[in-house]
GROMACS .gro file of C-alpha atoms in nm:
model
  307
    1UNK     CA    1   2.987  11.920  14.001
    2UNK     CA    2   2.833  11.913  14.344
    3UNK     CA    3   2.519  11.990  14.522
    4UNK     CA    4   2.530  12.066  14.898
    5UNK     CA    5   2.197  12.090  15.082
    6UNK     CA    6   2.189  12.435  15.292
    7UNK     CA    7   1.848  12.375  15.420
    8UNK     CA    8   1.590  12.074  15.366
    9UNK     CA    9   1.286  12.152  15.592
   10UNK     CA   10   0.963  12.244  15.481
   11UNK     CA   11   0.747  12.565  15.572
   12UNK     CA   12   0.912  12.635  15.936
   13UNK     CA   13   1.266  12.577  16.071
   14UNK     CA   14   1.325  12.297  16.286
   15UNK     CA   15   1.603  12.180  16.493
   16UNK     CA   16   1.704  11.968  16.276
   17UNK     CA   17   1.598  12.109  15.967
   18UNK     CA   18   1.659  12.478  15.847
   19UNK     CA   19   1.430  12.616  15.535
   20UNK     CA   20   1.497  12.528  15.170
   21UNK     CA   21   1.856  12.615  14.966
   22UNK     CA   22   2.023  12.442  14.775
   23UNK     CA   23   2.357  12.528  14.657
   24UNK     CA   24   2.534  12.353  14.272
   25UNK     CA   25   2.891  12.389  14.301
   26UNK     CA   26   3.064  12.423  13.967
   27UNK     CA   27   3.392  12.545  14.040
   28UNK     CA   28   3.590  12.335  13.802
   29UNK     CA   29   3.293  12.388  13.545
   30UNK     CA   30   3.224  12.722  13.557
   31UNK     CA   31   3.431  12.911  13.870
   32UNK     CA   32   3.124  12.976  14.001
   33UNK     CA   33   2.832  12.856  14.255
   34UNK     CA   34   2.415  12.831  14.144
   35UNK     CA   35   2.175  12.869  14.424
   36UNK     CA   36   1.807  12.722  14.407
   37UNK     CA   37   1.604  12.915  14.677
   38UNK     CA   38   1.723  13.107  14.957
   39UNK     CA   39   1.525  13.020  15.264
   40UNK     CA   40   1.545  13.209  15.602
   41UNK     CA   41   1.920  13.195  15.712
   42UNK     CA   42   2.046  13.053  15.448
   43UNK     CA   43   2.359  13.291  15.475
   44UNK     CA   44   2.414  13.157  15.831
   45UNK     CA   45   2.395  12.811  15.647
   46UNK     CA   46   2.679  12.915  15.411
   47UNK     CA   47   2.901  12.974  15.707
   48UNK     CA   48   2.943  12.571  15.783
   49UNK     CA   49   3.075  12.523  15.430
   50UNK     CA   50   3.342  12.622  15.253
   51UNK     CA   51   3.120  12.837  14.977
   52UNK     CA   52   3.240  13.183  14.920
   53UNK     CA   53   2.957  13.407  14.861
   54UNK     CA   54   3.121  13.638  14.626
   55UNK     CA   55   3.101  13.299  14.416
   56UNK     CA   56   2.724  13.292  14.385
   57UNK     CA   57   2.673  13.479  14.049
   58UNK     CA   58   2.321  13.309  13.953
   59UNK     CA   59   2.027  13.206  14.203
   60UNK     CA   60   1.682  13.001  14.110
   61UNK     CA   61   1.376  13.054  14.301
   62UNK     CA   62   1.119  12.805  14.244
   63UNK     CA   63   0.824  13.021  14.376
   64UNK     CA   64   0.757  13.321  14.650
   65UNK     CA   65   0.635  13.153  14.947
   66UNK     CA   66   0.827  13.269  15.244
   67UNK     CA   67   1.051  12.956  15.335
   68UNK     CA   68   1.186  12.977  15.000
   69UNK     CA   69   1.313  13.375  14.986
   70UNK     CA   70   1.333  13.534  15.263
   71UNK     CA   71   1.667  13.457  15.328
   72UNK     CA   72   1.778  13.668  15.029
   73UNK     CA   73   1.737  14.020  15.081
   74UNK     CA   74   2.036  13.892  15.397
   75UNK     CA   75   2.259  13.703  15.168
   76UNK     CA   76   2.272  13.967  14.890
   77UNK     CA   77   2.331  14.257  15.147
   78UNK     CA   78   2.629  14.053  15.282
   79UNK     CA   79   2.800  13.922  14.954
   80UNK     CA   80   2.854  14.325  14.913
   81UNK     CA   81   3.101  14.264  15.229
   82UNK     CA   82   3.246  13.962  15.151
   83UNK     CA   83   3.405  14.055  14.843
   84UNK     CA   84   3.123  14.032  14.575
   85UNK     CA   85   3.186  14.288  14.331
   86UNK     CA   86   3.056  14.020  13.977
   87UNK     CA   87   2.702  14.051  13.877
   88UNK     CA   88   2.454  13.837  14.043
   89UNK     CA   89   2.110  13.726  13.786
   90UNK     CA   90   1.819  13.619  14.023
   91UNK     CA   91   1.617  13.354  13.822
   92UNK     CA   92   1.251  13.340  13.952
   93UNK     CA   93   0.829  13.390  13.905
   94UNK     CA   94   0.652  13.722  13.810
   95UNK     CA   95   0.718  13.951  14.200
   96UNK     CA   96   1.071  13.833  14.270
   97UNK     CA   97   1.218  14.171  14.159
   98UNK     CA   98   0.955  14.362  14.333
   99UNK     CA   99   1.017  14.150  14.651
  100UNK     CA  100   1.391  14.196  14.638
  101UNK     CA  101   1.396  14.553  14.562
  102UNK     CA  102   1.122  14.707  14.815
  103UNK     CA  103   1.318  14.447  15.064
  104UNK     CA  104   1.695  14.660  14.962
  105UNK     CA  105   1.510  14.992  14.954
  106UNK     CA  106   1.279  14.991  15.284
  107UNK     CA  107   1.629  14.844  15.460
  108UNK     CA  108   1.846  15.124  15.273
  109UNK     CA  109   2.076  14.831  15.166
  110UNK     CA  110   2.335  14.940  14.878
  111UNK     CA  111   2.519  14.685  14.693
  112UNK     CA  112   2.828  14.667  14.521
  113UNK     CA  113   2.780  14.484  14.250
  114UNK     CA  114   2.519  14.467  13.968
  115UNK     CA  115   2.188  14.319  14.053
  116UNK     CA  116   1.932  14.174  13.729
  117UNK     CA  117   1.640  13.965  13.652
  118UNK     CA  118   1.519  13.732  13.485
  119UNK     CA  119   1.156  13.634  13.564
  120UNK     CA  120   1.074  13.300  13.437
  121UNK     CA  121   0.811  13.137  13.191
  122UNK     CA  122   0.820  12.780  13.089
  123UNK     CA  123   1.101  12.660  12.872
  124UNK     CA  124   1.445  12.733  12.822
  125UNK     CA  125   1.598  13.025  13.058
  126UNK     CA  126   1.953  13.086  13.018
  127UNK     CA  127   2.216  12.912  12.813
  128UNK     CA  128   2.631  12.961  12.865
  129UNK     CA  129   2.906  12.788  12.750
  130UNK     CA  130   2.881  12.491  12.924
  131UNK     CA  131   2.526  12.460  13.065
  132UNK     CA  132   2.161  12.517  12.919
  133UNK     CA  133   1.876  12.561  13.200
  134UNK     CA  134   1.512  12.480  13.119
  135UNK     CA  135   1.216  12.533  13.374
  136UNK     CA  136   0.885  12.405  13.396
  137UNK     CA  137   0.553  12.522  13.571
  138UNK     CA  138   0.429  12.262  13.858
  139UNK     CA  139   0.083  12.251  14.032
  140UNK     CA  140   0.125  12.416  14.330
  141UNK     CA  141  -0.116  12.661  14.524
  142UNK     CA  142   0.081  12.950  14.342
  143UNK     CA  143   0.338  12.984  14.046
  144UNK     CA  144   0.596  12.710  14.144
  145UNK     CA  145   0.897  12.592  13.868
  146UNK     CA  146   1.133  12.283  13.861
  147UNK     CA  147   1.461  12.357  13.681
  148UNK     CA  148   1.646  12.109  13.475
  149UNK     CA  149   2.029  12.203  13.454
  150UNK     CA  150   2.176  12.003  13.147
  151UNK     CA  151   2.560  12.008  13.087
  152UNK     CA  152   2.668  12.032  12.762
  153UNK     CA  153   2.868  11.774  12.572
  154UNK     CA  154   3.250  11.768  12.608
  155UNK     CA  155   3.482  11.686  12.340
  156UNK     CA  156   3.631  11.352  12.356
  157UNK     CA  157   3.969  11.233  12.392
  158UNK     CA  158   4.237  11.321  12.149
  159UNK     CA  159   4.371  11.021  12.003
  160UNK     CA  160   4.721  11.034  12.117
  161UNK     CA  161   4.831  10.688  11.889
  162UNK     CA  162   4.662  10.819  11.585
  163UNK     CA  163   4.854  11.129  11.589
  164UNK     CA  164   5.223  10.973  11.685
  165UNK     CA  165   5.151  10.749  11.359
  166UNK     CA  166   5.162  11.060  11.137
  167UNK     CA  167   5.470  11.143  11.290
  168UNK     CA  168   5.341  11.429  11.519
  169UNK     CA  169   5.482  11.379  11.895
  170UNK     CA  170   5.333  11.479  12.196
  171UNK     CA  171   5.375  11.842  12.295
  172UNK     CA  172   5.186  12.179  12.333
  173UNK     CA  173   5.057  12.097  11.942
  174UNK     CA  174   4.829  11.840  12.111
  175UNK     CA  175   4.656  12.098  12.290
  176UNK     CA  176   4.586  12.310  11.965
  177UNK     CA  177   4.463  12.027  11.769
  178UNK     CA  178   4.255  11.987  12.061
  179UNK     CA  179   4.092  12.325  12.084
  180UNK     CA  180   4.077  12.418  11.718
  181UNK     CA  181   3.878  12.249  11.421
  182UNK     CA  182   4.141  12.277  11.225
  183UNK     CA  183   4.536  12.297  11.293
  184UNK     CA  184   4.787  12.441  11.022
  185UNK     CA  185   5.143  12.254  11.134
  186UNK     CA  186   5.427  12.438  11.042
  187UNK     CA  187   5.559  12.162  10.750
  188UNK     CA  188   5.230  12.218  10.572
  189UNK     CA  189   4.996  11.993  10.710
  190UNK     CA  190   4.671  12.036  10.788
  191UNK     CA  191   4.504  11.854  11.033
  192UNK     CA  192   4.106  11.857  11.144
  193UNK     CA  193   4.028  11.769  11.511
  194UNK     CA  194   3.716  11.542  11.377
  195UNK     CA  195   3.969  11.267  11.276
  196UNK     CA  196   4.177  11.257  11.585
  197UNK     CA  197   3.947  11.270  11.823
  198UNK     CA  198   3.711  11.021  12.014
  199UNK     CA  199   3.329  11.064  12.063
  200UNK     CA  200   3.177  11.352  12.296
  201UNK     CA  201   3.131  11.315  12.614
  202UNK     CA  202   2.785  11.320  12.712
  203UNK     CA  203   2.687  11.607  12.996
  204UNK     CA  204   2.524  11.536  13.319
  205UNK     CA  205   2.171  11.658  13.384
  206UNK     CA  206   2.066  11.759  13.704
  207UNK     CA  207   1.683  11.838  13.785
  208UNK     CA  208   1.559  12.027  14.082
  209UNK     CA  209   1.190  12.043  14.168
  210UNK     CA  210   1.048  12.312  14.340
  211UNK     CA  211   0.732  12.256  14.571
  212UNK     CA  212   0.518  11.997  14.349
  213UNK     CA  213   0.149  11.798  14.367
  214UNK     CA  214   0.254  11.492  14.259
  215UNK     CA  215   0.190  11.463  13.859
  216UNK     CA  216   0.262  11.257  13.558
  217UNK     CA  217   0.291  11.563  13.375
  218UNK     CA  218   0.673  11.582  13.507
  219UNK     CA  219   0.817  11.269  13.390
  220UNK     CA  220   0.916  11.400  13.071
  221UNK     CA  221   1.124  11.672  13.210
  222UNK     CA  222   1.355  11.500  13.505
  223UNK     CA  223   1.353  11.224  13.192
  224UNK     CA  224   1.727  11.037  13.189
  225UNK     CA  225   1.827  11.273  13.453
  226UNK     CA  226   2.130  11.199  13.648
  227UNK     CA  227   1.977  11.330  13.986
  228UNK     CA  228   1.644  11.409  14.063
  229UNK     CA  229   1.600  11.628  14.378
  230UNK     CA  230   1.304  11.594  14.500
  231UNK     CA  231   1.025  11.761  14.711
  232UNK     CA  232   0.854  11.480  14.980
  233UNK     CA  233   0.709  11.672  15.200
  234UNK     CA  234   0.467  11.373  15.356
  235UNK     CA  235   0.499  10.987  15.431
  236UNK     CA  236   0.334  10.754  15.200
  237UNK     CA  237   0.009  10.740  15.424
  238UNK     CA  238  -0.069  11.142  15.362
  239UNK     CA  239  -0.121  11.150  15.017
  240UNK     CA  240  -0.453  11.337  15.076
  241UNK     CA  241  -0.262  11.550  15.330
  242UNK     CA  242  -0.032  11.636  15.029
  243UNK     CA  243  -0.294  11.677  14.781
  244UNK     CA  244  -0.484  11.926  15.009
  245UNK     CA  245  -0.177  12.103  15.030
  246UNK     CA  246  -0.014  12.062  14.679
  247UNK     CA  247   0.305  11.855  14.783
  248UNK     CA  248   0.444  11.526  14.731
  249UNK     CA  249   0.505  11.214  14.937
  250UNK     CA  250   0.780  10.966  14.949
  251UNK     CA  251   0.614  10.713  14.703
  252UNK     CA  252   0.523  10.990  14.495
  253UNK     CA  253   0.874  11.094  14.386
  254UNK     CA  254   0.965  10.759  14.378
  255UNK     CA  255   0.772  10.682  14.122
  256UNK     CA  256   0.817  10.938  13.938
  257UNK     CA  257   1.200  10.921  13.952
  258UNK     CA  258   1.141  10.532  13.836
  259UNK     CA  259   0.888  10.666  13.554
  260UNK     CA  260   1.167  10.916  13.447
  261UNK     CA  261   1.449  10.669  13.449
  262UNK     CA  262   1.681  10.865  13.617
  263UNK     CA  263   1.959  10.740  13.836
  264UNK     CA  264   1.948  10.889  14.108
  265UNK     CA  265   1.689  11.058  14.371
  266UNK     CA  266   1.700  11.281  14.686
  267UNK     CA  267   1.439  11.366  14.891
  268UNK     CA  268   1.443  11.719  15.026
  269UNK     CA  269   1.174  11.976  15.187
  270UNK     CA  270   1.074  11.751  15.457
  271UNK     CA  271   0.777  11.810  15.732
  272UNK     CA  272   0.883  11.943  16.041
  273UNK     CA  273   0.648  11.666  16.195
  274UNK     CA  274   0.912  11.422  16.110
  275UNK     CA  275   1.206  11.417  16.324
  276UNK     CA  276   1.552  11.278  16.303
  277UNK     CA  277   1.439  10.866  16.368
  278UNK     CA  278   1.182  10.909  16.133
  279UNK     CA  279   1.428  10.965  15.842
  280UNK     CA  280   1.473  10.610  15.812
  281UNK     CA  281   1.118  10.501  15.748
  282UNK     CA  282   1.075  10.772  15.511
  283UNK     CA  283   1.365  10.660  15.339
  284UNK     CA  284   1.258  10.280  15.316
  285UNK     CA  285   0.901  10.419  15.174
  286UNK     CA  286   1.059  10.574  14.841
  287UNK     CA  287   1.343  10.280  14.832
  288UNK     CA  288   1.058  10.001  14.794
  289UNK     CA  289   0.988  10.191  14.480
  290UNK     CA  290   1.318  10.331  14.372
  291UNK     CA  291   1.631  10.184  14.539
  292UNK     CA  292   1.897  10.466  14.425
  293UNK     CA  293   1.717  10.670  14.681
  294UNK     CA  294   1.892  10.913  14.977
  295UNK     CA  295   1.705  11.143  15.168
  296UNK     CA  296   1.871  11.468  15.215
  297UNK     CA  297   1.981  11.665  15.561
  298UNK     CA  298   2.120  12.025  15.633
  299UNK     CA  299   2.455  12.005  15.517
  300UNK     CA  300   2.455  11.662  15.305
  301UNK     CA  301   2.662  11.706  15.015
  302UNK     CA  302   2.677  11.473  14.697
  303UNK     CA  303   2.925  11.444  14.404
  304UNK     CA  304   2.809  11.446  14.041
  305UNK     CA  305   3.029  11.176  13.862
  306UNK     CA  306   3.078  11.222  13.509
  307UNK     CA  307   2.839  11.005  13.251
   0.00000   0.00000   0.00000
C-alpha cells in the first residue's frame, strides 16, 4: 500500500510543481491502482513511474475545477492504447460524467474498455473485498469531497503450536483451516478456524482531502487515520488569503491532523508562489504543530506500513 504524488501544485503548473494527482498503489491488495484527481498532464506524470495505466480501474475526483480534471479526458484516451481493456468507475461531484463524455465525444475518442459513474453524495461510496471508501462534503467555493479509504480487517495468524498439539502437522491443511470457518479432516475431525487463530489484524486508513477551508467539522472523519494528505495551499501568515479563497494553510492541517490523532500528515496542493527553498519553512510551520509532518513533491512516494 503506497501513495505516489503525480502532481502537488495548486491552480497552475509550475516548474517545480505539476497540477494535482495522486495515485494509491494496491498491487499486493487489490492488483490494481486508485487515482484521486487527474490534473493537466497527469498521463505525462505516469511516464516517470513505473504505474501501468491499464492498472487504474477506479479514479476519485474531489471537485471540477480545472487543475483537478483536465488531465483525464488524455489519460483515459491513452489507457485504450496501453493495454486497458478492464472497466474503469470514475468517482466524482454532480457534472463529472457530462465533462468526461462531451470531452470523448467533441474529440471523437473511442475507448476500449467500459467506462461508468458514480457521482458522489456524502457517506459511504463503494465497498469491495478488502476496502470500504467513505466521502465527505468540504467548504469550498464549489462541491469539493475528501475521501477516507479504510482497509478492512485481516485475519490473524494461524496458530501453528496449537494445531501441532492436536496432532495435525504443517502442510497444505494449514492453508484450509485458514481460509474456511470450518475444516472437515479426513479422520473425522472437525476443526473451526475461531480457535486456532490469533486476533484480526486491524486495516490501515488512509484519508485524502480535496481542496478544503480549514474546519473543525473534519476532524471526525481523517479521525485515527494512518495518513492524512493534506491540502496547504498558503503559509501560516495567509490565513485570510486562504479564507478568501477557501483553502488551508500549513498550521491549519496541522492542527487538524493533531485534533484527529492521526499519525501521519502530508502536505500537498501547494502555491505556485512558493518555490523549491521555501519548502522548508513551510514544512517547519505545520511541524511546530504536528511533528510526523512531510510535505509532498512531484514524484514523492510513501509506503503504508501495516498497523
Amino acid at each position: 500500500m503506497e501513495i505516489y504524488f503525480l502532481g502537488t501544485g495548486a491552480g497552475v503548473p509550475s516548474k517545480e510543481r505539476n497540477v494535482s494527482s495522486i495515485a494509491l498503489m494496491l498491487l499486493q491488495e487489490a492488483n490494481s491502482v486508485w487515482l484521486f484527481d487527474c490534473g493537466e498532464a497527469t498521463q505525462h506524470q505516469i511516464l516517470h513511474t513505473s504505474i501501468k495505466p491499464r492498472k487504474i480501474n477506479k479514479i476519485f475526483i474531489t471537485h471540477l475545477h480545472g487543475d483537478h480534471i483536465f488531465g483525464l479526458p488524455g489519460l483515459l484516451s491513452s489507457r485504450s492504447f496501453q493495454g486497458g481493456d478492464e472497466e474503469l468507475i470514475i468517482y466524482g461531484p454532480n457534472g463529472i460524467k457530462e465533462y468526461v463524455l462531451t470531452s470523448l465525444k467533441v474529440s471523437g475518442t473511442h475507448l476500449t474498455y467500459p467506462l461508468s459513474f458514480v457521482e458522489i453524495s456524502e457517506g459511504k461510496i463503494m465497498e469491495d473485498d478488502h476496502f470500504i471508501v467513505y466521502c465527505k462534503l468540504l467548504e469550498h467555493g464549489i462541491p469539493s469531497y475528501g475521501f477516507r479509504i479504510e482497509e478492512k480487517a485481516k485475519p490473524g495468524e494461524l496458530l501453528v503450536e496449537n494445531l501441532k498439539a492436536i496432532g495435525i502437522q504443517p502442510g497444505p491443511i494449514y492453508q484450509q483451516i485458514k481460509q474456511n470457518e470450518t475444516t472437515f479432516l479426513d479422520d473425522g475431525k472437525i476443526i473451526e478456524r475461531k480457535e486456532f487463530i490469533g486476533p484480526d489484524k486491524p486495516g490501515r486508513t488512509v484519508v485524502i482531502l480535496g481542496d478544503t477551508r480549514s474546519t473543525e467539522k473534519n476532524q471526525e472523519f481523517v479521525k485515527d487515520a494512518n495518513l492524512l494528505i493534506h491540502e496547504a495551499t498558503f503559509d501560516k501568515n495567509k490565513a485570510a488569503l486562504a479564507h478568501d479563497y477557501f483553502h488551508s494553510t500549513t498550521v491549519q492541517a496541522a492542527s487538524l491532523a493533531m485534533d484527529g490523532n492521526v499519525k501521519q500528515l502530508i502536505l500537498t496542493h501547494i502555491s505556485s508562489r512558493y518555490q523549491h527553498h521555501d519548502a522548508q519553512q513551510l514544512l517547519e510551520e505545520a511541524r511546530q504543530i504536528f511533528v510526523n509532518t512531510e510535505i509532498a513533491y512531484d514524484l514523492f512516494q510513501v509506503s503504508i506500513p501495516s498497523n
